[in-house]
């Protein structure tokens, strides 16, 4: 379904640059509860505030620094180097938690999600576990910052001593050679290595320094032992889950700046009446950036017993885009996301199914038409009255007669189930199959029927007009043929 609706492209773009959060499981877990959808709407309303969005982004950066430090600590071999990176990870964590707590207190967001998390942070930052962690981070860091030592190198012998006010030779060397730096000259200095791992000489120096300052390094050891599990589980989960919202906000921001509208749909788990204005294909809009503002937008509605849009019209007239848009709207709405439309009232489905044309798979030993029949049977066996089904150019591989006959049976089963759906077809007769079917037609420019508007409007199907337009384009109408033959 993701591939058919191009949602795979959408979610890949949303999650781009956030691989560490593994957001794909969230995209594959739609909601079935309207209250849960509204909960997510509230969170995203809060995140629309730039101050809150910045606070969340700053928190994410600090937590990323923490994870990088922890990762480095886990890869290093030398004991004290590992311990110092662990200490720096804890320092970044404490700073991130305190900054986010202060920001949420100042902003006072109104959503249930952020309000509950703000209260949790307020209690957590006052807890003995966190206050003890921050105090220990400050104490151990201060003790290590006080460590001063000298390294005396003579031949291949290295001696380490406490710093006792000895002269800083680097200052004297700079002063001596300053006169040679009056103009730009070639730099012969050797740069430090970029890798974090210490070599055996550096590691031995640190061990000797630890002997000179046993209290400070013992405090570092005790810190790592006593706070090995300092990361709070609720904060860890928030750090990941909030990216589900922030990533989508960042993804749609350029499109909103280009003039495209997004709205929070009014959702219902019972009423199937649908009303959507100014909707568009999100994947297509993302692909057209920065020209997305020019994308064609469509309207549609279902009332009473109406359940299924039967879409007909000329090729390359926007029918498939309309079908994808319909599926995208319902699936994005079921995730609790703002949907690509100016206004929307939608039913909350239990599942979204698709039936799109596929290339023949020789491994199945089935022909294309047979494969389509097998696939649609599987869909209809699993679908319920609360499902959404999007069918695009189904059964186009067979004759008109067979396509009409199978299409009638499929539409009858869809109607019997009571599900919502779109059925894109080249068989005009299907558009008026029953009271549940609503005819939608891809339109053309009145002055030039061969030119598509890409607008899909609610009106009776009439394929003859397009056939005449195509014949006229290639000078194959009865009148044109007579004129050409008369020459």
Tab-separated table of C-alpha atoms in Angstrom:
chain	number	residue	atom	x	y	z
A	1	UNK	CA	0.000	0.000	0.000
A	2	UNK	CA	2.833	2.426	0.789
A	3	UNK	CA	4.352	1.905	-2.642
A	4	UNK	CA	1.049	2.227	-4.525
A	5	UNK	CA	0.189	5.498	-2.776
A	6	UNK	CA	3.791	6.773	-2.925
A	7	UNK	CA	3.746	6.933	0.858
A	8	UNK	CA	7.067	5.108	0.859
A	9	UNK	CA	8.555	8.210	-0.757
A	10	UNK	CA	6.791	10.508	1.712
A	11	UNK	CA	7.915	8.635	4.816
A	12	UNK	CA	11.468	8.237	3.538
A	13	UNK	CA	11.620	12.014	3.075
A	14	UNK	CA	10.044	12.668	6.495
A	15	UNK	CA	12.563	10.410	8.231
A	16	UNK	CA	15.550	11.647	6.206
A	17	UNK	CA	18.421	12.627	8.491
A	18	UNK	CA	16.776	10.919	11.475
A	19	UNK	CA	17.868	7.317	10.964
A	20	UNK	CA	18.905	6.983	14.599
A	21	UNK	CA	15.262	7.345	15.711
A	22	UNK	CA	13.936	4.472	13.547
A	23	UNK	CA	10.639	6.225	12.749
A	24	UNK	CA	9.317	3.715	10.204
A	25	UNK	CA	7.509	1.566	12.835
A	26	UNK	CA	5.443	4.632	13.775
A	27	UNK	CA	4.441	5.205	10.152
A	28	UNK	CA	3.244	1.609	9.966
A	29	UNK	CA	1.025	1.903	13.065
A	30	UNK	CA	-2.124	3.923	12.211
A	31	UNK	CA	-4.565	4.838	14.959
A	32	UNK	CA	-8.086	3.487	15.262
A	33	UNK	CA	-9.269	5.817	18.001
A	34	UNK	CA	-10.489	9.351	17.272
A	35	UNK	CA	-9.420	10.567	20.699
A	36	UNK	CA	-5.867	9.354	20.025
A	37	UNK	CA	-5.884	11.252	16.712
A	38	UNK	CA	-7.022	14.400	18.510
A	39	UNK	CA	-4.243	13.883	21.073
A	40	UNK	CA	-1.673	14.000	18.273
A	41	UNK	CA	-3.351	17.032	16.735
A	42	UNK	CA	-2.915	18.882	20.033
A	43	UNK	CA	0.788	18.029	20.172
A	44	UNK	CA	1.324	19.342	16.654
A	45	UNK	CA	-0.628	22.507	17.407
A	46	UNK	CA	1.868	23.130	20.216
A	47	UNK	CA	4.836	22.382	17.952
A	48	UNK	CA	3.599	25.038	15.537
A	49	UNK	CA	4.978	27.482	18.132
A	50	UNK	CA	8.502	28.333	16.954
A	51	UNK	CA	9.799	28.694	20.509
A	52	UNK	CA	8.653	25.207	21.451
A	53	UNK	CA	9.908	23.742	18.179
A	54	UNK	CA	13.327	25.285	18.843
A	55	UNK	CA	13.385	23.945	22.390
A	56	UNK	CA	12.623	20.442	21.117
A	57	UNK	CA	15.264	20.765	18.379
A	58	UNK	CA	17.885	21.952	20.898
A	59	UNK	CA	16.986	19.060	23.179
A	60	UNK	CA	17.404	16.621	20.288
A	61	UNK	CA	20.844	18.033	19.466
A	62	UNK	CA	21.981	17.725	23.065
A	63	UNK	CA	20.673	14.174	23.301
A	64	UNK	CA	22.444	13.330	20.053
A	65	UNK	CA	25.667	14.641	21.578
A	66	UNK	CA	25.016	12.433	24.591
A	67	UNK	CA	24.531	9.344	22.419
A	68	UNK	CA	27.659	10.112	20.411
A	69	UNK	CA	29.667	10.411	23.623
A	70	UNK	CA	28.238	7.144	24.944
A	71	UNK	CA	28.983	5.441	21.645
A	72	UNK	CA	32.540	6.690	21.748
A	73	UNK	CA	32.940	5.533	25.336
A	74	UNK	CA	31.762	2.052	24.385
A	75	UNK	CA	34.268	1.799	21.511
A	76	UNK	CA	37.369	3.040	23.321
A	77	UNK	CA	39.742	0.676	25.115
A	78	UNK	CA	41.514	2.855	27.655
A	79	UNK	CA	39.806	2.920	31.039
A	80	UNK	CA	40.042	6.586	31.969
A	81	UNK	CA	39.331	7.797	28.447
A	82	UNK	CA	36.149	5.702	28.390
A	83	UNK	CA	35.170	7.075	31.779
A	84	UNK	CA	35.700	10.709	30.777
A	85	UNK	CA	33.513	10.340	27.663
A	86	UNK	CA	30.852	8.727	29.848
A	87	UNK	CA	31.036	11.710	32.198
A	88	UNK	CA	30.676	14.111	29.259
A	89	UNK	CA	27.622	12.148	28.063
A	90	UNK	CA	25.999	12.549	31.474
A	91	UNK	CA	26.846	16.254	31.477
A	92	UNK	CA	25.150	16.729	28.084
A	93	UNK	CA	22.106	14.803	29.340
A	94	UNK	CA	21.706	16.925	32.461
A	95	UNK	CA	22.041	20.152	30.479
A	96	UNK	CA	19.465	18.957	27.925
A	97	UNK	CA	16.904	17.982	30.572
A	98	UNK	CA	17.280	21.221	32.512
A	99	UNK	CA	17.032	23.380	29.364
A	100	UNK	CA	13.911	21.574	28.135
A	101	UNK	CA	12.292	21.781	31.577
A	102	UNK	CA	12.900	25.535	31.707
A	103	UNK	CA	11.564	25.991	28.159
A	104	UNK	CA	8.362	24.001	28.784
A	105	UNK	CA	7.775	25.895	32.024
A	106	UNK	CA	8.143	29.243	30.249
A	107	UNK	CA	6.074	28.313	27.180
A	108	UNK	CA	3.391	26.347	29.080
A	109	UNK	CA	2.062	24.287	26.126
A	110	UNK	CA	-1.607	23.331	26.194
A	111	UNK	CA	-1.667	19.842	24.683
A	112	UNK	CA	-2.245	16.839	26.905
A	113	UNK	CA	1.022	15.326	25.730
A	114	UNK	CA	3.324	18.247	26.396
A	115	UNK	CA	1.500	19.267	29.589
A	116	UNK	CA	1.915	15.786	31.056
A	117	UNK	CA	5.575	15.652	30.039
A	118	UNK	CA	6.193	19.106	31.515
A	119	UNK	CA	4.814	17.895	34.851
A	120	UNK	CA	6.933	14.764	34.630
A	121	UNK	CA	10.089	16.782	33.990
A	122	UNK	CA	9.304	19.114	36.882
A	123	UNK	CA	9.052	16.141	39.258
A	124	UNK	CA	12.052	14.368	37.742
A	125	UNK	CA	14.410	17.350	37.947
A	126	UNK	CA	13.531	17.697	41.656
A	127	UNK	CA	14.064	14.003	42.321
A	128	UNK	CA	16.991	12.708	44.340
A	129	UNK	CA	18.201	10.665	41.377
A	130	UNK	CA	18.535	13.665	39.058
A	131	UNK	CA	19.782	16.202	41.611
A	132	UNK	CA	22.370	13.674	42.749
A	133	UNK	CA	23.416	13.073	39.142
A	134	UNK	CA	23.839	16.766	38.358
A	135	UNK	CA	25.741	17.365	41.612
A	136	UNK	CA	28.087	14.465	40.923
A	137	UNK	CA	28.653	15.602	37.319
A	138	UNK	CA	29.627	19.072	38.552
A	139	UNK	CA	31.808	17.746	41.384
A	140	UNK	CA	33.749	15.202	39.320
A	141	UNK	CA	34.140	17.553	36.356
A	142	UNK	CA	35.456	20.285	38.663
A	143	UNK	CA	37.918	17.887	40.271
A	144	UNK	CA	39.253	16.791	36.874
A	145	UNK	CA	39.467	20.386	35.687
A	146	UNK	CA	41.777	21.106	38.626
A	147	UNK	CA	44.272	18.476	37.519
A	148	UNK	CA	47.537	20.101	36.365
A	149	UNK	CA	50.654	18.156	35.469
A	150	UNK	CA	53.949	18.387	33.612
A	151	UNK	CA	55.328	15.997	31.024
A	152	UNK	CA	59.133	15.910	30.804
A	153	UNK	CA	60.488	14.144	27.716
A	154	UNK	CA	64.127	13.191	27.419
A	155	UNK	CA	65.051	10.822	24.653
A	156	UNK	CA	62.647	7.912	24.837
A	157	UNK	CA	61.960	8.494	28.519
A	158	UNK	CA	58.794	10.296	29.700
A	159	UNK	CA	58.371	11.596	33.235
A	160	UNK	CA	55.084	12.912	34.689
A	161	UNK	CA	54.972	15.215	37.725
A	162	UNK	CA	52.518	17.505	39.448
A	163	UNK	CA	52.492	21.063	38.196
A	164	UNK	CA	54.279	23.235	40.725
A	165	UNK	CA	54.235	26.593	38.991
A	166	UNK	CA	56.850	25.739	36.385
A	167	UNK	CA	57.280	28.096	33.447
A	168	UNK	CA	55.086	27.509	30.438
A	169	UNK	CA	57.622	26.863	27.696
A	170	UNK	CA	55.007	27.087	24.959
A	171	UNK	CA	54.544	30.782	25.816
A	172	UNK	CA	58.268	31.419	25.646
A	173	UNK	CA	58.578	29.560	22.334
A	174	UNK	CA	55.763	31.607	20.794
A	175	UNK	CA	57.378	34.830	22.025
A	176	UNK	CA	60.770	33.831	20.620
A	177	UNK	CA	59.469	32.943	17.188
A	178	UNK	CA	56.896	35.728	16.928
A	179	UNK	CA	59.302	37.892	14.917
A	180	UNK	CA	59.415	35.232	12.204
A	181	UNK	CA	55.648	35.442	11.740
A	182	UNK	CA	55.586	38.985	10.368
A	183	UNK	CA	54.523	37.778	6.938
A	184	UNK	CA	52.748	34.764	5.559
A	185	UNK	CA	55.065	31.781	5.443
A	186	UNK	CA	54.759	28.082	4.958
A	187	UNK	CA	53.341	26.348	8.028
A	188	UNK	CA	55.521	23.427	9.115
A	189	UNK	CA	53.548	22.561	12.219
A	190	UNK	CA	52.315	19.005	12.554
A	191	UNK	CA	48.594	18.699	13.268
A	192	UNK	CA	47.075	16.440	15.881
A	193	UNK	CA	45.461	13.208	14.840
A	194	UNK	CA	41.697	13.332	14.400
A	195	UNK	CA	40.979	9.927	15.939
A	196	UNK	CA	39.851	9.749	19.544
A	197	UNK	CA	41.713	6.601	20.549
A	198	UNK	CA	44.849	7.266	22.595
A	199	UNK	CA	48.105	5.542	21.700
A	200	UNK	CA	50.061	3.547	24.282
A	201	UNK	CA	52.232	6.525	25.292
A	202	UNK	CA	49.238	8.798	25.932
A	203	UNK	CA	47.456	6.032	27.833
A	204	UNK	CA	50.521	5.487	30.035
A	205	UNK	CA	50.758	9.232	30.744
A	206	UNK	CA	47.111	9.281	31.890
A	207	UNK	CA	47.765	6.312	34.189
A	208	UNK	CA	50.672	8.202	35.758
A	209	UNK	CA	48.548	11.333	36.155
A	210	UNK	CA	45.911	9.204	37.899
A	211	UNK	CA	48.564	8.120	40.398
A	212	UNK	CA	49.376	11.773	41.087
A	213	UNK	CA	45.702	12.674	41.627
A	214	UNK	CA	44.116	9.511	43.041
A	215	UNK	CA	41.138	11.312	44.604
A	216	UNK	CA	39.946	12.910	41.347
A	217	UNK	CA	40.285	9.716	39.327
A	218	UNK	CA	38.688	7.599	42.048
A	219	UNK	CA	35.752	10.003	41.955
A	220	UNK	CA	35.535	9.417	38.183
A	221	UNK	CA	35.507	5.643	38.709
A	222	UNK	CA	32.823	5.920	41.388
A	223	UNK	CA	30.714	8.141	39.142
A	224	UNK	CA	30.728	5.641	36.278
A	225	UNK	CA	29.844	2.805	38.637
A	226	UNK	CA	27.137	4.669	40.520
A	227	UNK	CA	25.424	6.248	37.508
A	228	UNK	CA	25.757	3.556	34.853
A	229	UNK	CA	21.975	3.645	34.239
A	230	UNK	CA	21.412	7.393	34.537
A	231	UNK	CA	19.224	7.759	31.406
A	232	UNK	CA	15.564	8.011	32.416
A	233	UNK	CA	13.324	5.718	30.350
A	234	UNK	CA	10.477	8.232	29.916
A	235	UNK	CA	12.911	10.880	28.669
A	236	UNK	CA	14.533	8.367	26.332
A	237	UNK	CA	11.129	7.479	24.849
A	238	UNK	CA	10.173	11.150	24.514
A	239	UNK	CA	13.429	11.900	22.705
A	240	UNK	CA	12.481	9.355	20.035
A	241	UNK	CA	8.705	9.806	19.849
A	242	UNK	CA	8.747	13.605	19.582
A	243	UNK	CA	10.687	13.196	16.337
A	244	UNK	CA	7.583	11.603	14.811
A	245	UNK	CA	5.969	15.045	15.077
A	246	UNK	CA	9.002	17.256	14.521
A	247	UNK	CA	10.071	15.384	11.385
A	248	UNK	CA	6.688	15.849	9.697
A	249	UNK	CA	6.593	19.508	10.739
A	250	UNK	CA	9.967	20.084	9.084
A	251	UNK	CA	8.913	18.096	5.998
A	252	UNK	CA	5.778	20.119	5.237
A	253	UNK	CA	7.177	23.528	6.258
A	254	UNK	CA	8.653	24.335	2.796
A	255	UNK	CA	5.380	23.335	1.111
A	256	UNK	CA	3.391	25.567	3.423
A	257	UNK	CA	5.814	28.384	2.631
A	258	UNK	CA	5.157	27.727	-1.077
A	259	UNK	CA	1.440	28.347	-0.531
A	260	UNK	CA	0.070	24.845	-0.009
A	261	UNK	CA	-2.470	24.344	2.760
A	262	UNK	CA	-2.451	21.657	5.439
A	263	UNK	CA	-5.265	21.136	7.916
A	264	UNK	CA	-6.209	19.047	10.928
A	265	UNK	CA	-9.079	16.906	9.628
A	266	UNK	CA	-12.296	16.442	11.538
A	267	UNK	CA	-12.303	12.698	12.150
A	268	UNK	CA	-15.141	10.269	12.795
A	269	UNK	CA	-15.125	6.551	13.553
A	270	UNK	CA	-18.805	6.163	12.609
A	271	UNK	CA	-19.986	8.770	10.083
A	272	UNK	CA	-18.714	8.085	6.559
A	273	UNK	CA	-19.800	11.374	5.051
A	274	UNK	CA	-16.692	12.942	3.577
A	275	UNK	CA	-15.933	16.523	2.629
A	276	UNK	CA	-12.525	17.658	1.387
A	277	UNK	CA	-11.467	20.970	-0.166
A	278	UNK	CA	-8.163	21.922	-1.781
A	279	UNK	CA	-6.528	18.502	-1.520
A	280	UNK	CA	-3.372	17.438	-3.338
A	281	UNK	CA	-0.942	14.542	-3.718
A	282	UNK	CA	1.711	15.018	-0.997
A	283	UNK	CA	4.371	12.920	-2.713
A	284	UNK	CA	3.919	14.847	-5.950
A	285	UNK	CA	4.089	18.188	-4.131
A	286	UNK	CA	7.350	17.188	-2.434
A	287	UNK	CA	8.782	16.172	-5.804
A	288	UNK	CA	7.781	19.499	-7.388
A	289	UNK	CA	9.421	21.655	-4.733
A	290	UNK	CA	10.105	24.571	-4.848
A	291	UNK	CA	7.333	24.889	-7.476
A	292	UNK	CA	4.818	22.979	-5.371
A	293	UNK	CA	2.539	26.014	-5.076
A	294	UNK	CA	1.424	25.450	-8.670
A	295	UNK	CA	0.135	21.933	-8.007
A	296	UNK	CA	-3.511	21.260	-8.934
A	297	UNK	CA	-5.858	20.875	-5.965
A	298	UNK	CA	-9.146	18.965	-5.957
A	299	UNK	CA	-12.393	18.819	-4.000
A	300	UNK	CA	-14.691	15.880	-3.321
A	301	UNK	CA	-17.517	14.865	-0.997
A	302	UNK	CA	-19.699	11.896	-0.107
A	303	UNK	CA	-23.144	12.179	1.446
A	304	UNK	CA	-25.894	9.768	2.446
A	305	UNK	CA	-25.387	6.301	0.963
A	306	UNK	CA	-22.503	7.411	-1.274
A	307	UNK	CA	-19.327	5.435	-0.639
A	308	UNK	CA	-17.258	4.941	-3.797
A	309	UNK	CA	-15.785	7.382	-6.314
A	310	UNK	CA	-15.680	5.871	-9.792
A	311	UNK	CA	-13.162	7.967	-11.703
A	312	UNK	CA	-13.084	8.049	-15.496
A	313	UNK	CA	-11.629	10.362	-18.109
A	314	UNK	CA	-8.729	10.744	-20.523
A	315	UNK	CA	-5.309	9.244	-19.980
A	316	UNK	CA	-2.824	11.493	-18.169
A	317	UNK	CA	-5.750	13.485	-16.819
A	318	UNK	CA	-4.915	13.189	-13.104
A	319	UNK	CA	-7.014	10.116	-12.265
A	320	UNK	CA	-4.202	8.138	-10.641
A	321	UNK	CA	-3.025	11.215	-8.749
A	322	UNK	CA	-6.575	11.673	-7.429
A	323	UNK	CA	-6.708	8.047	-6.320
A	324	UNK	CA	-3.353	8.291	-4.538
A	325	UNK	CA	-4.405	11.540	-2.898
A	326	UNK	CA	-7.576	9.890	-1.553
A	327	UNK	CA	-5.572	7.066	0.012
A	328	UNK	CA	-2.897	9.407	1.357
A	329	UNK	CA	-5.468	11.621	3.033
A	330	UNK	CA	-7.051	8.754	4.927
A	331	UNK	CA	-3.775	7.135	5.931
A	332	UNK	CA	-2.073	10.355	7.030
A	333	UNK	CA	-5.205	11.256	8.971
A	334	UNK	CA	-5.070	7.876	10.718
A	335	UNK	CA	-1.520	8.707	11.849
A	336	UNK	CA	-2.781	11.921	13.423
A	337	UNK	CA	-0.882	14.114	10.963
A	338	UNK	CA	-2.148	17.318	9.329
A	339	UNK	CA	-3.355	16.330	5.867
A	340	UNK	CA	-2.590	18.029	2.514
A	341	UNK	CA	-5.858	19.929	2.104
A	342	UNK	CA	-7.415	23.259	2.965
A	343	UNK	CA	-10.291	21.593	4.803
A	344	UNK	CA	-11.196	17.955	5.472
A	345	UNK	CA	-13.784	15.842	7.266
A	346	UNK	CA	-12.797	12.187	7.033
A	347	UNK	CA	-13.737	8.742	8.265
A	348	UNK	CA	-11.101	6.974	10.372
A	349	UNK	CA	-10.484	3.621	8.637
A	350	UNK	CA	-9.290	0.397	10.181
A	351	UNK	CA	-7.031	-0.276	7.166
A	352	UNK	CA	-6.221	1.198	3.780
A	353	UNK	CA	-6.007	-1.283	0.890
A	354	UNK	CA	-4.802	-0.705	-2.666
A	355	UNK	CA	-5.132	-2.590	-5.951
A	356	UNK	CA	-2.830	-1.138	-8.577
A	357	UNK	CA	-1.554	-2.560	-11.824
A	358	UNK	CA	1.462	-4.853	-11.417
A	359	UNK	CA	4.053	-6.246	-13.778
A	360	UNK	CA	3.626	-9.931	-14.500
A	361	UNK	CA	5.533	-12.158	-12.091
A	362	UNK	CA	6.691	-15.317	-13.874
A	363	UNK	CA	7.250	-17.035	-10.533
A	364	UNK	CA	3.487	-17.130	-9.866
A	365	UNK	CA	2.759	-18.932	-13.153
A	366	UNK	CA	-0.300	-16.701	-13.502
A	367	UNK	CA	-1.263	-14.328	-16.268
A	368	UNK	CA	-1.744	-10.636	-15.521
A	369	UNK	CA	-5.544	-10.761	-15.457
A	370	UNK	CA	-5.580	-13.856	-13.248
A	371	UNK	CA	-3.098	-12.235	-10.879
A	372	UNK	CA	-5.318	-9.165	-10.585
A	373	UNK	CA	-8.306	-11.367	-9.760
A	374	UNK	CA	-6.357	-13.255	-7.096
A	375	UNK	CA	-5.119	-10.033	-5.521
A	376	UNK	CA	-8.526	-8.323	-5.421
A	377	UNK	CA	-10.072	-11.435	-3.882
A	378	UNK	CA	-7.449	-11.325	-1.146
A	379	UNK	CA	-8.221	-7.658	-0.506
A	380	UNK	CA	-11.993	-8.136	-0.394
A	381	UNK	CA	-11.615	-11.122	1.939
A	382	UNK	CA	-9.656	-8.988	4.424
A	383	UNK	CA	-11.481	-5.661	4.044
A	384	UNK	CA	-14.296	-4.639	6.360
A	385	UNK	CA	-16.970	-1.991	6.260
A	386	UNK	CA	-14.507	0.339	8.032
A	387	UNK	CA	-11.789	-0.029	5.391
A	388	UNK	CA	-10.674	2.206	2.542
A	389	UNK	CA	-9.907	0.629	-0.842
A	390	UNK	CA	-8.122	2.438	-3.680
A	391	UNK	CA	-8.249	0.707	-7.076
A	392	UNK	CA	-6.356	2.137	-10.019
A	393	UNK	CA	-6.755	0.981	-13.641
A	394	UNK	CA	-7.671	-2.486	-12.446
A	395	UNK	CA	-8.419	-5.155	-15.075
A	396	UNK	CA	-7.117	-2.971	-17.923
A	397	UNK	CA	-5.241	-6.015	-19.232
A	398	UNK	CA	-8.399	-7.781	-20.379
A	399	UNK	CA	-11.223	-7.067	-22.819
A	400	UNK	CA	-13.755	-4.317	-22.267
A	401	UNK	CA	-16.483	-6.888	-21.734
A	402	UNK	CA	-14.551	-8.816	-19.066
A	403	UNK	CA	-13.372	-5.613	-17.381
A	404	UNK	CA	-16.968	-4.401	-17.157
A	405	UNK	CA	-18.259	-7.713	-15.841
A	406	UNK	CA	-15.545	-8.107	-13.195
A	407	UNK	CA	-15.768	-4.423	-12.291
A	408	UNK	CA	-19.483	-4.742	-11.632
A	409	UNK	CA	-18.938	-7.687	-9.301
A	410	UNK	CA	-16.125	-5.934	-7.445
A	411	UNK	CA	-18.169	-2.752	-7.022
A	412	UNK	CA	-21.113	-4.807	-5.783
A	413	UNK	CA	-18.916	-6.452	-3.146
A	414	UNK	CA	-17.433	-3.103	-2.128
A	415	UNK	CA	-20.947	-1.717	-1.803
A	416	UNK	CA	-22.105	-4.729	0.211
A	417	UNK	CA	-19.227	-4.224	2.627
A	418	UNK	CA	-20.011	-0.518	2.927
A	419	UNK	CA	-16.367	0.519	2.699
A	420	UNK	CA	-15.050	3.786	1.269
A	421	UNK	CA	-13.149	3.683	-1.964
A	422	UNK	CA	-11.914	4.993	-5.275
A	423	UNK	CA	-12.218	2.949	-8.465
A	424	UNK	CA	-10.271	4.373	-11.415
A	425	UNK	CA	-11.439	2.730	-14.642
A	426	UNK	CA	-11.721	3.080	-18.406
A	427	UNK	CA	-15.227	1.532	-18.299
A	428	UNK	CA	-17.661	4.448	-18.152
A	429	UNK	CA	-20.661	2.226	-17.413
A	430	UNK	CA	-19.294	1.412	-13.954
A	431	UNK	CA	-19.666	5.040	-12.846
A	432	UNK	CA	-23.413	4.570	-12.418
A	433	UNK	CA	-23.394	1.001	-11.116
A	434	UNK	CA	-25.447	1.721	-7.972
A	435	UNK	CA	-26.405	4.388	-5.441
A	436	UNK	CA	-23.101	4.006	-3.595
A	437	UNK	CA	-21.111	4.978	-6.695
A	438	UNK	CA	-20.295	8.614	-7.436
A	439	UNK	CA	-19.006	9.526	-10.890
A	440	UNK	CA	-15.878	11.687	-10.991
A	441	UNK	CA	-14.362	12.721	-14.322
A	442	UNK	CA	-11.000	14.080	-15.375
A	443	UNK	CA	-11.698	17.304	-17.224
A	444	UNK	CA	-10.196	18.975	-20.260
A	445	UNK	CA	-9.851	22.558	-21.452
A	446	UNK	CA	-13.169	23.424	-23.203
A	447	UNK	CA	-11.451	25.289	-26.040
A	448	UNK	CA	-8.983	22.434	-26.538
A	449	UNK	CA	-10.360	19.043	-25.460
A	450	UNK	CA	-6.948	17.446	-26.021
A	451	UNK	CA	-5.476	19.537	-23.174
A	452	UNK	CA	-5.924	18.207	-19.608
A	453	UNK	CA	-6.817	20.419	-16.657
A	454	UNK	CA	-5.787	17.694	-14.159
A	455	UNK	CA	-8.941	18.583	-12.208
A	456	UNK	CA	-11.268	15.750	-11.204
A	457	UNK	CA	-14.875	16.916	-10.928
A	458	UNK	CA	-18.144	15.332	-9.925
A	459	UNK	CA	-20.199	14.720	-13.096
A	460	UNK	CA	-21.552	11.838	-15.217
A	461	UNK	CA	-18.998	9.856	-17.210
A	462	UNK	CA	-18.811	10.624	-20.941
A	463	UNK	CA	-15.838	9.066	-22.652
A	464	UNK	CA	-17.049	9.930	-26.127
A	465	UNK	CA	-15.938	13.531	-25.817
A	466	UNK	CA	-12.355	12.431	-25.133
A	467	UNK	CA	-12.368	9.906	-27.934
A	468	UNK	CA	-13.500	12.684	-30.292
A	469	UNK	CA	-10.802	14.990	-28.941
A	470	UNK	CA	-8.107	12.402	-29.527
A	471	UNK	CA	-9.413	11.678	-33.031
A	472	UNK	CA	-9.426	15.393	-33.764
A	473	UNK	CA	-5.869	15.819	-32.499
A	474	UNK	CA	-4.637	13.225	-35.002
A	475	UNK	CA	-7.012	14.395	-37.826
A	476	UNK	CA	-9.010	11.186	-37.740
A	477	UNK	CA	-12.572	12.491	-37.349
A	478	UNK	CA	-15.113	11.594	-40.046
A	479	UNK	CA	-15.029	15.122	-41.492
A	480	UNK	CA	-11.215	15.313	-41.417
A	481	UNK	CA	-10.856	11.928	-43.068
A	482	UNK	CA	-13.291	12.927	-45.832
A	483	UNK	CA	-11.352	16.127	-46.477
A	484	UNK	CA	-8.045	14.301	-46.606
A	485	UNK	CA	-9.355	11.591	-48.877
A	486	UNK	CA	-10.913	14.161	-51.226
A	487	UNK	CA	-7.440	15.544	-51.924
